[in-house]
Tab-separated table of C-alpha atoms in Angstrom:
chain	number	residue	atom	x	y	z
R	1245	UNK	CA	150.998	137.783	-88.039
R	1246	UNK	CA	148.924	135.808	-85.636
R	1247	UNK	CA	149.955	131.666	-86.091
R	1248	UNK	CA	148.723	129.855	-82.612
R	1249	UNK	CA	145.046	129.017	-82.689
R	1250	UNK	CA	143.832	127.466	-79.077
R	1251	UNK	CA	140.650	125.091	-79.415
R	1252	UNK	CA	138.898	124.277	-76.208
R	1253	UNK	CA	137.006	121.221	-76.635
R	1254	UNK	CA	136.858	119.543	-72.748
R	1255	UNK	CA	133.062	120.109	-71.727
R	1256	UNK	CA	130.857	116.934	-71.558
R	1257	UNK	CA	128.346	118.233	-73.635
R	1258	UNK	CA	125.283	117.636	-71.003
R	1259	UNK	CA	122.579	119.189	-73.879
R	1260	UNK	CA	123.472	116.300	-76.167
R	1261	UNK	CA	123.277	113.559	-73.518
R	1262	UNK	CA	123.455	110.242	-74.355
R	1263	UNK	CA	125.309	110.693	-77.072
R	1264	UNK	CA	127.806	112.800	-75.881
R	1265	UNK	CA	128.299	109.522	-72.954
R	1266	UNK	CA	130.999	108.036	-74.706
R	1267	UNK	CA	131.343	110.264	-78.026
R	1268	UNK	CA	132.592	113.931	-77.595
R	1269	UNK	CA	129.917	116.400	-78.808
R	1270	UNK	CA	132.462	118.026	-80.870
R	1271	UNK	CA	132.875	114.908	-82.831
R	1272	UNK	CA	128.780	115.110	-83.875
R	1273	UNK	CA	128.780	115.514	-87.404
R	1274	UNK	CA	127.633	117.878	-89.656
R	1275	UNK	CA	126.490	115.350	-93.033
R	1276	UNK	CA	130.000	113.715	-92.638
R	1277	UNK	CA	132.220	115.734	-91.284
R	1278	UNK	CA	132.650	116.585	-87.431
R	1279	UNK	CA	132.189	120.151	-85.918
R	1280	UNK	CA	135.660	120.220	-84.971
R	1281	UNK	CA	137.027	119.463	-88.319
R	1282	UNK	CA	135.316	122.194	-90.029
R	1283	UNK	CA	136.566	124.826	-86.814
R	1284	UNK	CA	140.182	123.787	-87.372
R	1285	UNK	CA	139.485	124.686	-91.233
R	1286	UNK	CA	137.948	127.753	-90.575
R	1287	UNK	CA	141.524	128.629	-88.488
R	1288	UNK	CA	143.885	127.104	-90.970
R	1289	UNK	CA	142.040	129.119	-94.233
R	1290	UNK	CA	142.907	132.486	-91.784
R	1291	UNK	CA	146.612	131.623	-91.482
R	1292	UNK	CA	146.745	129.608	-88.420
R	1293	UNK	CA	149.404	126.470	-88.753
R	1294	UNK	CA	149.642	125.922	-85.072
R	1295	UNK	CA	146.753	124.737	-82.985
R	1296	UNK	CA	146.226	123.708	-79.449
R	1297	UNK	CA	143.532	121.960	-78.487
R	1298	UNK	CA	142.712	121.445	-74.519
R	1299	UNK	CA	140.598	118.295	-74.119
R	1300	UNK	CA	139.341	116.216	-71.558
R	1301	UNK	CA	138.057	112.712	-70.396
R	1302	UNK	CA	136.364	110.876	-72.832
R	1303	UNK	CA	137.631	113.243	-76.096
R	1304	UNK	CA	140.316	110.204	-77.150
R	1305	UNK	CA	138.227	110.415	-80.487
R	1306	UNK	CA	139.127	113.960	-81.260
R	1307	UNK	CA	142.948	113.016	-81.333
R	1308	UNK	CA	142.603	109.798	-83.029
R	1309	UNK	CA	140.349	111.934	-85.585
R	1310	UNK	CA	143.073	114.351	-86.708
R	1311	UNK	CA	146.058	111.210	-86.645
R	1312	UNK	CA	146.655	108.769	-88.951
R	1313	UNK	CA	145.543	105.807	-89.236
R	1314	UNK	CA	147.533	103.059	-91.381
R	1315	UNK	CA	145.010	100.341	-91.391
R	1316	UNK	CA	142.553	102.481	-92.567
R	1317	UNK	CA	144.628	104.247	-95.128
R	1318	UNK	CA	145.852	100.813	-96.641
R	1319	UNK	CA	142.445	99.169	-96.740
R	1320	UNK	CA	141.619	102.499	-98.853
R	1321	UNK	CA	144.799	101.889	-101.173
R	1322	UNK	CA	143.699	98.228	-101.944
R	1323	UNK	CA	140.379	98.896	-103.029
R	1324	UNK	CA	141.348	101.398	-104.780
R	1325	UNK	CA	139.193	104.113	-103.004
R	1326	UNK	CA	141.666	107.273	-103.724
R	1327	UNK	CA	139.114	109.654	-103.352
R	1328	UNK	CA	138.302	108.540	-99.613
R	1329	UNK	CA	142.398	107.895	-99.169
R	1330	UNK	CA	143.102	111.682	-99.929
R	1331	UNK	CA	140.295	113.289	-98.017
R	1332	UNK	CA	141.225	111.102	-94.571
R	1333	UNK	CA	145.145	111.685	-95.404
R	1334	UNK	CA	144.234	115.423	-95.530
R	1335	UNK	CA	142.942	116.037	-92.215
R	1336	UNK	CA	146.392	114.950	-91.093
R	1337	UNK	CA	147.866	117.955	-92.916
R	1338	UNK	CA	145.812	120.356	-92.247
R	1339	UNK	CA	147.884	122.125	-89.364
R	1340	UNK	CA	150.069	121.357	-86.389
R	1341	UNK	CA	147.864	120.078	-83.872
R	1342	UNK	CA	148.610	119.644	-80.372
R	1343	UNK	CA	147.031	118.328	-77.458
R	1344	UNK	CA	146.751	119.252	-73.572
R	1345	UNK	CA	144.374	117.571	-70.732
R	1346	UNK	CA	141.882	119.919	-68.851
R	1347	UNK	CA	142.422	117.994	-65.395
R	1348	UNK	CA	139.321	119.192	-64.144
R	1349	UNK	CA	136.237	120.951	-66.082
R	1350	UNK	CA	136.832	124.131	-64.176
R	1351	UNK	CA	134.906	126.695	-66.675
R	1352	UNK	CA	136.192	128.020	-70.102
R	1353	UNK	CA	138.535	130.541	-68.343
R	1354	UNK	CA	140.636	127.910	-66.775
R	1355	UNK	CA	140.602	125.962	-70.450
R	1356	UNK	CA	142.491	128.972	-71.483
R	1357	UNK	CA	145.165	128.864	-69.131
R	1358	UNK	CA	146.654	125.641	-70.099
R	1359	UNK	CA	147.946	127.265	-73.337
R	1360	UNK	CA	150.028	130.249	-71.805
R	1361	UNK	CA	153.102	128.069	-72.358
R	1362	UNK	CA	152.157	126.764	-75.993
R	1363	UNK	CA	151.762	130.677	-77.470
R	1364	UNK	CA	154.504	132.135	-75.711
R	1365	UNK	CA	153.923	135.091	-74.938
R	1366	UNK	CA	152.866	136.059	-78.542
R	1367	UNK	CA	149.009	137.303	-79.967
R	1368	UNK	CA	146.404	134.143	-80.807
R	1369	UNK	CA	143.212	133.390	-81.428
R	1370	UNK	CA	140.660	131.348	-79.957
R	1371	UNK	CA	137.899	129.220	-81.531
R	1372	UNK	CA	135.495	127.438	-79.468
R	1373	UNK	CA	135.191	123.809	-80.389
R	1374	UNK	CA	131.195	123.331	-80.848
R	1375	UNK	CA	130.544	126.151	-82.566
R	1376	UNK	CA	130.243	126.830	-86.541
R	1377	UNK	CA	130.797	130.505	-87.848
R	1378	UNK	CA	130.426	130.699	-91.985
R	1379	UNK	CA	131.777	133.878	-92.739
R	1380	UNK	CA	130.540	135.872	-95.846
R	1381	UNK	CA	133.547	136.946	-97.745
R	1382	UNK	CA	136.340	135.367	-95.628
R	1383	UNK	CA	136.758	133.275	-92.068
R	1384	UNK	CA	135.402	134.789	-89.271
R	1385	UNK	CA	138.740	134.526	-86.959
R	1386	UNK	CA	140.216	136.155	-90.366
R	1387	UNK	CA	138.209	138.853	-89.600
R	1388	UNK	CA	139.006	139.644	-85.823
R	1389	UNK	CA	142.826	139.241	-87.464
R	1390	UNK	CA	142.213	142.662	-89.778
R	1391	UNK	CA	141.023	144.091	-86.762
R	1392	UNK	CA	143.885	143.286	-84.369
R	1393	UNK	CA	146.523	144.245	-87.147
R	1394	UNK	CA	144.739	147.859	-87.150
R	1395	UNK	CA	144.367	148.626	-83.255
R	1396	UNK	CA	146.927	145.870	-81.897
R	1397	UNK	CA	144.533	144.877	-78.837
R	1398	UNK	CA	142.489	141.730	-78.293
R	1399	UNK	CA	139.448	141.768	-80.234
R	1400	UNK	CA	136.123	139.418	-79.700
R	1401	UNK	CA	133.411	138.320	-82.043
R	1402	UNK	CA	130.245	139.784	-81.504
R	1403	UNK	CA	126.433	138.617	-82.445
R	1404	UNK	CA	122.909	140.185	-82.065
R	1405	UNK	CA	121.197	138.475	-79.866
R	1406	UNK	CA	117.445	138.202	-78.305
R	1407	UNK	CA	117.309	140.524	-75.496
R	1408	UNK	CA	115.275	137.021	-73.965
R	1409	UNK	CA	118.726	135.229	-74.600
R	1410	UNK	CA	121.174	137.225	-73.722
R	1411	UNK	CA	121.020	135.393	-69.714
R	1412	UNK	CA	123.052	132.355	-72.282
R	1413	UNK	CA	126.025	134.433	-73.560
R	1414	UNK	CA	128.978	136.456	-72.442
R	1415	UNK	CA	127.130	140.277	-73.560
R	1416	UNK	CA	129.368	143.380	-73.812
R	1417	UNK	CA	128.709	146.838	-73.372
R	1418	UNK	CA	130.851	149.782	-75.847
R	1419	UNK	CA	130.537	152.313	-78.443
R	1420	UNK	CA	130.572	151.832	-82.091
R	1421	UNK	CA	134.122	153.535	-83.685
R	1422	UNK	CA	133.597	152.167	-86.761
R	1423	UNK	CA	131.766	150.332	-89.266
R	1424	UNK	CA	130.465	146.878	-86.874
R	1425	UNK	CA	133.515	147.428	-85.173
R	1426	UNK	CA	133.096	148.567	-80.935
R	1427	UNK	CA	135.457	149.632	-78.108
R	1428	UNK	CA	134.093	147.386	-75.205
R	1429	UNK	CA	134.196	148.913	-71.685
R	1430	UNK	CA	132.219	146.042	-69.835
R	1431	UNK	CA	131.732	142.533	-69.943
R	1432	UNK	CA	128.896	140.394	-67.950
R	1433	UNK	CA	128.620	136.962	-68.447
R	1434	UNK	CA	125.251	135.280	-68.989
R	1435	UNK	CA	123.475	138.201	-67.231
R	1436	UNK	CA	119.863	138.769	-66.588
R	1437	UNK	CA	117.942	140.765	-69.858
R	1438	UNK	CA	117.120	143.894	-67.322
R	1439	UNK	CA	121.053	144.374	-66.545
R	1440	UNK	CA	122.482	143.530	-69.680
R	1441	UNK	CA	124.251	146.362	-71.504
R	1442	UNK	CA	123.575	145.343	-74.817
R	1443	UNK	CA	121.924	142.585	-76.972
R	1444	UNK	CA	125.708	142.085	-78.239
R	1445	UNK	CA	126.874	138.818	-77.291
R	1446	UNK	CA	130.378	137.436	-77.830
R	1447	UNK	CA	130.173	134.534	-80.668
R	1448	UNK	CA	132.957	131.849	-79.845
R	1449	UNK	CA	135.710	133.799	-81.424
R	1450	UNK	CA	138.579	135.539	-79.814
R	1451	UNK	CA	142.084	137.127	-80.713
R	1452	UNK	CA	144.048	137.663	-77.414
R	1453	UNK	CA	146.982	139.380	-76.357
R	1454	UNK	CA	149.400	137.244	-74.233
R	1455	UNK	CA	148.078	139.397	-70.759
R	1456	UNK	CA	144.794	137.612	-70.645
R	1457	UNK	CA	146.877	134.867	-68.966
R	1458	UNK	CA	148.072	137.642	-66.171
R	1459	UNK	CA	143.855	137.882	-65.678
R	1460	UNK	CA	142.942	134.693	-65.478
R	1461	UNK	CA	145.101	134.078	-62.498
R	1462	UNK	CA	143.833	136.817	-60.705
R	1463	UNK	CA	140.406	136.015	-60.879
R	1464	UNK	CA	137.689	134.173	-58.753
R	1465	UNK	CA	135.671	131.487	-59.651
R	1466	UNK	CA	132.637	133.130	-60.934
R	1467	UNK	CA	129.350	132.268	-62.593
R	1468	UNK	CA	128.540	128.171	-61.897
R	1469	UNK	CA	131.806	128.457	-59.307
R	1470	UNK	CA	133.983	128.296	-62.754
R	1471	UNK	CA	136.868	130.323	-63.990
R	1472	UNK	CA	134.786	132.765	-66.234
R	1473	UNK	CA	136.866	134.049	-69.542
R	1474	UNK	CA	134.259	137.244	-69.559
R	1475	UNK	CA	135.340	137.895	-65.909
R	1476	UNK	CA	138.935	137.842	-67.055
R	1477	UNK	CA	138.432	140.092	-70.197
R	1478	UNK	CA	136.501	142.420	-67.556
R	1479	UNK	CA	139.648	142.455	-65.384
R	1480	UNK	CA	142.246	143.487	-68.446
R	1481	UNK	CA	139.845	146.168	-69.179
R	1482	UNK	CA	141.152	148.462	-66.561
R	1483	UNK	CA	144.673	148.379	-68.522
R	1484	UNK	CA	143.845	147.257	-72.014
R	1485	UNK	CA	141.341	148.529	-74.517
R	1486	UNK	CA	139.322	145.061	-76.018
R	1487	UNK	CA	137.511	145.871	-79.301
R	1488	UNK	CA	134.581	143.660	-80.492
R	1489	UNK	CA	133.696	142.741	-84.168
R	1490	UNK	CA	130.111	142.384	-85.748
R	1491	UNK	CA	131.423	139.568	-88.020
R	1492	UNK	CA	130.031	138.804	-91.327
R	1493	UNK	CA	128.708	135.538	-91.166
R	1494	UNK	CA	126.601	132.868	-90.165
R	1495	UNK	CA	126.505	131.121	-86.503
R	1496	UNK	CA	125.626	127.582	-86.086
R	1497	UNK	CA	125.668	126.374	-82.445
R	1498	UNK	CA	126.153	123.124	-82.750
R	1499	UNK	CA	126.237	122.288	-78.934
R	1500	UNK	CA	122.096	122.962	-79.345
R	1501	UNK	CA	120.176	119.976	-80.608
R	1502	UNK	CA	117.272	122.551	-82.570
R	1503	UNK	CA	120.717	124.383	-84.504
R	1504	UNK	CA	122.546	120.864	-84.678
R	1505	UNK	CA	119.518	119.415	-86.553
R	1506	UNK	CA	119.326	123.120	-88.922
R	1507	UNK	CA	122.687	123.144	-89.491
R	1508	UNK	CA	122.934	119.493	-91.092
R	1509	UNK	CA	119.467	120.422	-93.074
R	1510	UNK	CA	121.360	124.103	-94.514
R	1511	UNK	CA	125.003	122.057	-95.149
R	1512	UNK	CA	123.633	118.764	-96.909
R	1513	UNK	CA	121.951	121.595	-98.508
R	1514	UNK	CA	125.099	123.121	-100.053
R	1515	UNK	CA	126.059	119.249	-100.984
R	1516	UNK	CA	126.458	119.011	-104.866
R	1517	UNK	CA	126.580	115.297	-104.214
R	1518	UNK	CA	123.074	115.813	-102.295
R	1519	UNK	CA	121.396	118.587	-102.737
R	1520	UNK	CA	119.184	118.153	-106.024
R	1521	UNK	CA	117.623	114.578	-104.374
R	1522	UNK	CA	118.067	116.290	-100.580
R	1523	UNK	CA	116.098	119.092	-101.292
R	1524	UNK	CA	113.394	117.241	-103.311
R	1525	UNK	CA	112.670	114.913	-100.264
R	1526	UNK	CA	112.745	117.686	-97.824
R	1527	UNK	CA	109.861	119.097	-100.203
R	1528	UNK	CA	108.159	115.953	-100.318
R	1529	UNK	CA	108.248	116.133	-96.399
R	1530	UNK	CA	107.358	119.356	-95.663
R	1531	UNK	CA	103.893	118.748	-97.876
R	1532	UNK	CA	103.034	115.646	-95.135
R	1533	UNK	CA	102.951	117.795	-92.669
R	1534	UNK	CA	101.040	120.745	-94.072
R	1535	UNK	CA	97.868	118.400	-94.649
C-alpha cells in the first residue's frame, strides 16, 4: 500500500508573472480554494496520509496555508461563523504534511531528490503542485495505484496530446498491453513534433519505485541545463520496466493563464452555491459578445 505522496511546488511560476512576484502560483485559486489544496485532496481521497512537499523562496504561503492559525480560528468562534471554522480547521487534518527547501531551482528532477530520505526506500507517488486532474470514477494517482499493485513497477500518467504540443511535455514511446494501460521503452522530454514517439505525454502524475533516486544522481543536467525527471525515468529503463496509464479524467493546467481562467469558469460551474446565478450571467455575457 503506497502512503508517501511528494508535492513539488518550488518553481516561480514565470507564465503568471506579477502575480506569482510575491504569491506562489500554486496558491492561485480556483473560486476559493487554491490549486494546491485541491492536489493534496486528490492524494489523501487515494490513501495517501503522508505528504512531502519541496518548496522554495517566496512559497511561505503554502505552509502557513495548510497550519493553523489561532487568531483566525477564534475570530471565527466569536462570530459564530462554524461553517467557515470547520472548513479552515479541516485543511489542517487533511494529511501529514511536511516541508523541505529546494536550495536552488535546479529542474523538476532535482525537486525529486530531496525526498529520498522522507520515503525511505519504500513505493510513492508524485503529484505536481500546479496541476488539476478530475478523475472520472476515482482519483487519478488512485488510478496509477491499481496499476502498480498489478505489475509492481513505477507507473506514469499519460495524456493525448497535440502532435503541435508535444515540444511542452515529457512524451513517451511503448506498446499498449492492455486496456489504456502501455509498457514505455523511451522517454524524451519536451521534444520536437518530427522526433517525438508518440502524442502521449506524461500528465503530472507519477508512482515511483525507490530506484528513481539511484537515476537521478547519475544523470546530467539536461534540457534548460536542469536535472530532467524524463531523463532519469529514461536511465531506469535499461533495468526497470515503467508502465504508463491513460487516466480517466480531466486535466486542468493551472500554471497556464487560458486553462487557469477555464478551469475557475467549469468549477464555479459545479458550485451549488453559484451555479444557477453563475451560469445565468455567463449567458447574459456570452450574448454581448455575439452582437
Amino acid at each position: 500500500m503506497i502512503t508517501k505522496g511528494v508535492i513539488p511546488a518550488a518553481g516561480f511560476g514565470t507564465r503568471f508573472l506579477p502575480v506569482t512576484k510575491s504569491q506562489p502560483k500554486e496558491m492561485l485559486p480556483i473560486v476559493d480554494t487554491p490549486t494546491i489544496q485541491y492536489v493534496v485532496e486528490e492524494a489523501v481521497l487515494s490513501g495517501i496520509t503522508d505528504i512531502l512537499m519541496i518548496i522554495g523562496r517566496g512559497k511561505r504561503a503554502i505552509e502557513e496555508h495548510f497550519d493553523r492559525s489561532f487568531e483566525l480560528e477564534q475570530q471565527l468562534q466569536d462570530q459564530q461563523k462554524f461553517e467557515e471554522l470547520e472548513k479552515i480547521q479541516s485543511i489542517t487534518k487533511l494529511a501529514n504534511i511536511h516541508f523541505v527547501w529546494q536550495k536552488e531551482l535546479n529542474g523538476l528532477g532535482d525537486a525529486i531528490r530531496y525526498a529520498a530520505h522522507h520515503v525511505n526506500k519504500e513505493p510513492f507517488a508524485v503529484l505536481l503542485g500546479d496541476t488539476l486532474i478530475e478523475g472520472t470514477e476515482q482519483p487519478v494517482t488512485r488510478q496509477l495505484m491499481e496499476v502498480f499493485d498489478t505489475y509492481h513497477s513505477s507507473v506514469v500518467a499519460l495524456e493525448k496530446v497535440d502532435p503541435d504540443a508535444v515540444s511542452r511535455y515529457g512524451i513517451i514511446g511503448g506498446e499498449m498491453i492492455g486496456e489504456r494501460i502501455y509498457r514505455i521503452n523511451r522517454l524524451i522530454e519536451k521534444p520536437d513534433r518530427d522526433e517525438a514517439p508518440s502524442d502521449l505525454a506524461i500528465a503530472s502524475r507519477y508512482i515511483f519505485t525507490p530506484e528513481i533516486f539511484d537515476c537521478l544522481d547519475q544523470i546530467k543536467p539536461g534540457k534548460n541545463n536542469e536535472v530532467q525527471l524524463t531523463d532519469a525515468m529514461q536511465l531506469m529503463l535499461r533495468n526497470r520496466l515503467i508502465y504508463g496509464l491513460q487516466f480517466e479524467g480531466r486535466r486542468h493546467d493551472i500554471g497556464n493563464k487560458l486553462d487557469f481562467l477555464k478551469t475557475n469558469v467549469l468549477y464555479g460551474l459545479k458550485r451549488e452555491d453559484l451555479a444557477e446565478d453563475f451560469k445565468e450571467w455567463l449567458v447574459k455575457l456570452v450574448k454581448t459578445f455575439d452582437r
